[in-house]
Coordinates of C-alpha atoms in Angstrom, one line a residue:
Chain A
R1 CA 99.1 163.4 -167.5
V2 CA 99.3 159.9 -165.7
G3 CA 100.6 157.1 -167.7
M4 CA 104.1 156.1 -168.9
W5 CA 105.9 157.8 -171.8
C6 CA 108.5 156.6 -173.9
A7 CA 110.5 159.1 -176.0
G8 CA 107.8 161.6 -176.2
E9 CA 105.1 159.2 -177.1
P10 CA 102.7 157.3 -174.7
L11 CA 103.0 153.7 -174.2
A12 CA 100.1 151.9 -175.4
R13 CA 100.1 149.3 -172.6
A14 CA 100.0 150.4 -169.0
G15 CA 102.5 149.1 -166.8
S16 CA 105.0 147.9 -169.2
S17 CA 107.4 145.8 -167.4
C18 CA 110.7 146.4 -169.2
G19 CA 111.0 149.9 -167.8
Q20 CA 113.3 151.0 -170.5
C21 CA 112.6 152.7 -173.8
P22 CA 113.7 150.5 -176.6
R23 CA 114.2 153.7 -178.9
T24 CA 116.1 155.8 -176.6
G25 CA 117.4 153.5 -173.9
A26 CA 116.2 156.1 -171.3
P27 CA 114.1 154.7 -168.6
H28 CA 110.3 155.1 -168.9
S29 CA 109.5 158.5 -167.3
Q30 CA 106.1 159.4 -165.5
W31 CA 106.1 162.9 -166.8
A32 CA 105.0 163.8 -169.9
P33 CA 107.6 165.5 -172.2
R34 CA 107.5 169.3 -172.3
G35 CA 106.4 170.9 -175.3
P36 CA 108.8 173.2 -177.3
G37 CA 109.4 176.6 -175.9
S38 CA 108.4 175.8 -172.5
A39 CA 111.1 177.0 -169.9
P40 CA 113.2 174.2 -168.3
R41 CA 111.8 173.2 -165.1
R42 CA 113.6 175.2 -162.3
Q43 CA 114.2 173.4 -159.0
A44 CA 113.6 176.1 -156.2
W45 CA 115.3 174.1 -153.4
P46 CA 118.0 171.9 -155.0
G47 CA 119.4 170.8 -151.7
L48 CA 116.2 170.4 -150.0
Q49 CA 114.5 168.3 -152.7
Q50 CA 117.4 166.1 -152.3
A51 CA 117.3 166.1 -148.5
R52 CA 113.5 164.9 -148.6
G53 CA 114.6 161.2 -147.9
V54 CA 115.7 160.6 -151.6
A55 CA 119.0 159.5 -152.3
R56 CA 121.7 161.8 -151.3
P57 CA 124.9 161.2 -153.1
N58 CA 125.9 165.0 -152.7
P59 CA 128.4 165.2 -149.7
F60 CA 127.5 168.8 -148.9
T61 CA 124.0 168.2 -148.3
R62 CA 124.6 165.4 -146.0
G63 CA 126.7 167.7 -143.9
Q64 CA 124.1 170.3 -143.9
E65 CA 121.3 167.6 -142.9
Q66 CA 123.5 166.5 -140.1
E67 CA 123.9 170.2 -138.9
W68 CA 120.2 170.6 -139.0
R69 CA 119.7 167.1 -137.1
R70 CA 122.0 168.3 -134.3
R71 CA 120.6 171.7 -134.1
N72 CA 117.0 170.2 -133.8
R73 CA 118.3 167.7 -131.2
T74 CA 119.7 170.6 -129.2
V75 CA 116.6 172.6 -129.3
L76 CA 114.4 169.6 -128.4
T77 CA 116.8 169.0 -125.6
Y78 CA 116.5 172.6 -124.2
I79 CA 112.8 172.5 -124.5
A80 CA 112.6 169.2 -122.7
A81 CA 114.8 170.4 -119.8
A82 CA 112.6 173.6 -119.7
A83 CA 109.6 171.4 -119.4
V84 CA 111.2 169.3 -116.5
G85 CA 112.3 172.3 -114.9
M86 CA 108.9 173.7 -114.7
V87 CA 107.4 170.5 -113.3
G88 CA 110.0 170.4 -110.7
M89 CA 109.4 173.9 -109.7
S90 CA 105.8 173.5 -109.2
Y91 CA 106.5 170.5 -106.8
A92 CA 109.2 172.5 -105.0
A93 CA 106.9 175.5 -104.7
V94 CA 104.9 174.0 -101.8
P95 CA 107.4 173.5 -99.2
L96 CA 109.5 176.8 -100.3
Y97 CA 106.5 178.9 -100.0
R98 CA 105.7 177.3 -96.4
L99 CA 109.3 178.3 -95.5
Y100 CA 108.7 181.8 -96.9
C101 CA 105.5 182.3 -94.8
Q102 CA 107.1 181.1 -91.6
A103 CA 110.2 183.3 -92.2
T104 CA 108.3 186.4 -93.0
G105 CA 105.1 185.8 -90.7
L106 CA 102.5 186.4 -93.8
G107 CA 99.5 184.2 -94.0
G108 CA 98.7 184.3 -90.5
S109 CA 98.5 180.8 -89.5
A110 CA 102.1 179.8 -90.1
V111 CA 103.3 181.7 -87.1
A112 CA 106.6 180.4 -85.6
G113 CA 106.1 178.1 -82.7
H114 CA 106.7 179.0 -79.1
D115 CA 108.9 177.0 -76.8
S116 CA 109.2 176.7 -73.2
D117 CA 112.1 179.3 -73.2
Q118 CA 109.4 181.9 -74.1
I119 CA 107.3 181.0 -71.0
E120 CA 110.4 181.1 -68.8
T121 CA 111.4 184.6 -70.0
M122 CA 108.0 186.2 -70.6
E123 CA 107.0 189.2 -68.4
P124 CA 103.2 189.8 -67.4
V125 CA 101.9 192.9 -69.0
K126 CA 100.1 193.9 -65.7
D127 CA 98.1 196.9 -67.1
R128 CA 96.2 195.0 -69.6
I129 CA 93.6 192.7 -67.9
I130 CA 91.6 190.3 -70.3
K131 CA 88.6 188.4 -69.4
V132 CA 88.5 184.9 -70.4
T133 CA 85.1 183.0 -70.6
F134 CA 84.6 179.5 -71.0
N135 CA 82.1 177.4 -73.0
A136 CA 81.5 173.7 -73.2
D137 CA 79.5 172.0 -75.9
V138 CA 79.1 168.3 -76.5
H139 CA 77.9 166.6 -79.8
A140 CA 74.3 165.3 -79.8
S141 CA 75.4 161.7 -79.7
L142 CA 77.6 162.0 -76.7
H143 CA 76.0 161.5 -73.4
W144 CA 78.3 163.3 -71.1
N145 CA 77.8 166.2 -68.8
F146 CA 80.4 168.4 -69.8
R147 CA 80.7 172.1 -68.3
P148 CA 83.3 174.6 -67.1
Q149 CA 83.9 174.9 -63.5
Q150 CA 84.4 178.7 -63.5
T151 CA 82.3 181.0 -65.9
E152 CA 85.1 183.4 -66.2
I153 CA 88.8 184.2 -65.2
Y154 CA 90.8 187.6 -65.5
V155 CA 94.3 187.1 -66.8
V156 CA 96.9 189.4 -68.0
P157 CA 99.1 188.6 -71.1
G158 CA 102.3 186.8 -70.4
E159 CA 100.7 185.1 -67.1
T160 CA 100.1 181.4 -67.1
A161 CA 96.7 180.5 -65.8
L162 CA 94.9 177.3 -64.9
A163 CA 91.2 176.6 -65.6
F164 CA 88.9 173.6 -65.2
Y165 CA 86.3 171.8 -66.9
K166 CA 84.3 168.8 -65.3
A167 CA 82.9 166.0 -67.4
K168 CA 80.7 163.3 -66.1
N169 CA 79.8 160.1 -68.0
S170 CA 76.0 159.6 -67.5
T171 CA 75.7 156.2 -69.4
D172 CA 76.4 152.8 -68.2
K173 CA 79.3 152.1 -70.8
P174 CA 82.7 153.4 -71.1
V175 CA 82.7 155.9 -73.6
I176 CA 85.8 157.6 -75.5
G177 CA 85.5 161.3 -76.3
I178 CA 87.9 163.4 -78.2
S179 CA 87.7 167.3 -78.1
T180 CA 88.4 170.2 -80.0
Y181 CA 88.6 173.8 -79.1
N182 CA 87.8 177.3 -80.6
V183 CA 88.7 180.8 -79.6
V184 CA 86.8 183.9 -80.4
P185 CA 87.7 186.5 -81.8
F186 CA 89.7 184.6 -84.4
E187 CA 92.5 187.0 -84.6
A188 CA 93.1 186.8 -80.8
G189 CA 93.3 183.0 -81.1
Q190 CA 96.7 183.2 -82.5
Y191 CA 97.8 184.6 -79.1
F192 CA 96.1 182.2 -77.2
N193 CA 98.5 179.3 -76.2
K194 CA 97.7 176.1 -74.4
I195 CA 100.5 174.6 -72.7
Q196 CA 98.6 171.6 -71.6
C197 CA 95.0 170.7 -72.0
F198 CA 92.9 167.7 -72.8
C199 CA 92.0 168.3 -76.3
F200 CA 92.7 166.3 -79.5
E201 CA 93.6 163.1 -77.5
E202 CA 91.1 160.4 -76.8
Q203 CA 89.8 160.4 -73.3
R204 CA 88.2 157.7 -72.0
L205 CA 85.4 157.8 -69.1
N206 CA 84.3 154.9 -67.2
P207 CA 80.6 154.5 -66.6
K208 CA 79.3 157.0 -64.2
E209 CA 82.8 158.7 -63.8
E210 CA 83.3 162.3 -63.3
V211 CA 86.7 164.1 -63.8
D212 CA 88.3 167.2 -63.8
M213 CA 89.7 168.4 -66.9
P214 CA 92.3 171.1 -66.6
V215 CA 93.5 173.7 -69.0
F216 CA 96.8 175.5 -68.6
F217 CA 97.3 178.2 -70.8
F218 CA 98.7 181.9 -71.3
I219 CA 98.1 184.7 -73.7
D220 CA 101.1 185.9 -75.6
P221 CA 102.7 189.1 -74.2
E222 CA 102.8 190.4 -78.0
F223 CA 99.0 190.6 -77.7
A224 CA 99.4 193.8 -75.8
E225 CA 101.5 195.2 -78.5
D226 CA 99.2 194.5 -81.5
P227 CA 97.3 197.4 -82.6
R228 CA 94.5 195.2 -83.9
M229 CA 93.9 193.7 -80.5
A230 CA 93.9 197.1 -78.7
N231 CA 90.0 197.0 -78.2
V232 CA 89.8 193.1 -77.3
D233 CA 88.9 192.8 -73.6
L234 CA 87.0 189.4 -73.9
I235 CA 88.2 186.1 -75.2
T236 CA 86.0 183.1 -75.2
L237 CA 87.5 179.7 -75.0
S238 CA 85.0 177.0 -76.3
Y239 CA 85.4 173.3 -76.1
T240 CA 83.5 170.7 -77.9
F241 CA 83.6 167.0 -77.1
F242 CA 82.6 164.3 -79.8
E243 CA 82.4 160.7 -79.3
A244 CA 85.6 159.0 -80.7
K245 CA 84.3 155.9 -82.7
E246 CA 86.4 152.8 -83.3
G247 CA 88.6 153.1 -86.3
H248 CA 87.3 156.6 -87.1
K249 CA 90.3 158.7 -87.8
L250 CA 89.9 162.5 -87.2
P251 CA 91.9 165.0 -89.0
L252 CA 93.8 166.3 -85.9
P253 CA 95.8 169.4 -86.5
G254 CA 99.3 168.1 -87.1
Y255 CA 99.2 166.5 -83.5
Q256 CA 100.2 163.0 -84.3
Chain B
M1 CA 83.2 178.2 -86.2
S2 CA 86.1 177.6 -88.4
T3 CA 83.9 177.1 -91.4
A4 CA 83.6 180.7 -92.0
M5 CA 83.6 180.8 -95.8
N6 CA 85.0 184.3 -96.2
F7 CA 88.6 184.1 -97.9
G8 CA 89.4 187.6 -96.7
S9 CA 89.6 187.0 -93.0
K10 CA 91.7 184.6 -91.3
S11 CA 89.9 181.8 -89.9
F12 CA 90.6 180.1 -86.6
T13 CA 92.8 176.9 -86.9
P14 CA 93.2 175.0 -83.7
R15 CA 96.9 174.2 -82.5
P16 CA 97.9 171.2 -80.5
P17 CA 98.8 171.9 -76.9
D18 CA 102.6 172.6 -76.5
K19 CA 103.2 169.9 -73.9
G20 CA 100.4 167.6 -75.1
A21 CA 97.4 166.4 -73.0
F22 CA 96.9 166.0 -69.4
P23 CA 96.3 162.4 -68.5
L24 CA 92.9 162.2 -66.9
D25 CA 92.7 162.1 -62.9
H26 CA 90.5 159.0 -62.7
F27 CA 91.1 158.5 -59.0
G28 CA 90.6 162.2 -58.2
E29 CA 94.2 162.4 -56.7
C30 CA 94.4 166.1 -56.9
K31 CA 90.9 167.0 -56.4
G32 CA 91.9 168.7 -53.1
F33 CA 94.2 171.0 -54.8
K34 CA 91.7 171.9 -57.2
E35 CA 89.1 172.7 -54.8
T36 CA 91.5 175.0 -53.0
F37 CA 92.3 176.6 -56.2
M38 CA 88.4 177.1 -57.3
K39 CA 87.8 178.4 -53.8
C40 CA 90.5 180.9 -54.1
L41 CA 89.3 181.8 -57.5
R42 CA 85.8 182.4 -56.1
E43 CA 86.9 184.5 -53.3
N44 CA 88.9 186.8 -55.4
S45 CA 86.5 187.2 -58.1
F46 CA 88.1 184.9 -60.3
E47 CA 91.5 186.9 -60.7
N48 CA 94.0 184.5 -61.8
A49 CA 96.9 186.5 -60.7
L50 CA 95.9 186.1 -57.1
C51 CA 95.6 182.3 -57.0
R52 CA 98.7 181.4 -58.7
Q53 CA 100.1 179.8 -55.6
E54 CA 97.2 177.3 -55.6
S55 CA 97.6 176.7 -59.3
K56 CA 101.1 175.9 -59.0
E57 CA 100.3 173.5 -56.1
Y58 CA 97.8 171.8 -58.1
L59 CA 100.6 171.3 -60.8
E60 CA 103.1 170.1 -58.4
C61 CA 100.5 167.5 -57.2
R62 CA 100.0 166.3 -60.8
M63 CA 103.6 166.0 -61.2
E64 CA 104.1 164.0 -58.0
R65 CA 101.6 161.5 -59.1
Q66 CA 102.7 161.0 -62.6
L67 CA 99.7 162.9 -64.0
M68 CA 101.9 165.4 -65.6
A69 CA 105.4 165.4 -67.0
K70 CA 107.9 166.8 -64.5
E71 CA 109.2 170.0 -65.4
P72 CA 111.0 172.8 -63.6
L73 CA 108.3 175.4 -62.6
E74 CA 110.2 178.2 -64.2
K75 CA 109.2 176.5 -67.4
L76 CA 105.7 176.8 -66.6
G77 CA 105.8 180.6 -65.8
F78 CA 106.0 180.3 -62.0
K79 CA 109.2 182.1 -61.9
D80 CA 108.0 184.9 -59.8
L81 CA 106.6 182.5 -57.2
I82 CA 109.8 180.6 -56.9
D83 CA 111.9 183.7 -56.5
E84 CA 109.5 185.1 -53.9
K85 CA 109.9 181.7 -52.1
S86 CA 113.8 181.7 -52.3
E87 CA 113.8 185.3 -51.2
A88 CA 111.7 184.5 -48.1
K89 CA 114.0 181.6 -47.3
H90 CA 117.2 183.9 -47.5
K91 CA 115.5 186.5 -45.3
K92 CA 114.8 183.7 -42.7
L93 CA 118.2 182.7 -42.8

């Protein structure tokens, strides 16, 4: 029952300012007096009620509340640390995974690089002859005559080989071209190593100029030991030239 | 090409060449060696193993004329040709 009570009787005027009951001297209470025979109100959580932001004169509850606060803070710190750790791990996962792939060779494309020492020491596998055919393409907007100078070449794994393409600029203006290559079958492409070629760099041809473009390559001797390559006798190397436009940045594969 | 959309098989990723790109031979300085090499290939039905001497000479021409970084020929896989040459020299002496 809402209202102000004084000594068991409701105050006539709401919002009495004095706050003290003249008869009993007790402060005005908001609660209606309990009728006779009702059990005294039991407080379920004595300490908690007092800890709910109300005045805490009890030194024991203060200590308990501090204990709770400290524990809360520790738990929060652990959770925050775990969250930061998760975020950090997700960032670190990228280079770590790359290292793992390089170390174990899984994922195919992250094969460890070959160096010149391998070229020096590799032995040609003379019983495995592979035919390498050459293909040349230009993009429609590039007016060059681009073609291979040999249709095919027979190599063995472990032996370095030289092949030539020829390109002629048939226009009257200097043109800058840039090329990329492709090897089929795809799985054999990982064994196809180019020592030096003319791809991925801008090549400038003056008007009506014709140049020879060499490709110096070899097939990794491990090709002969790969069971998946046992039936592969033909590898096709295909180059495609595009026109390099000013300010146009091509996504070259880790070259520059 | 490398836009094969099947996630199972590996697609081809082009790799940059080990030693970079050949500078263009604008003045045709090594054209003669190239012609010799191509003639050798045509005569030997395009077998690379028989024309390695000519390819070595072409690369040496390029190196002399600053069209290729100078490198010992063993590093380019011509160790066997060099050994043959030095053996022939020793035999003569």
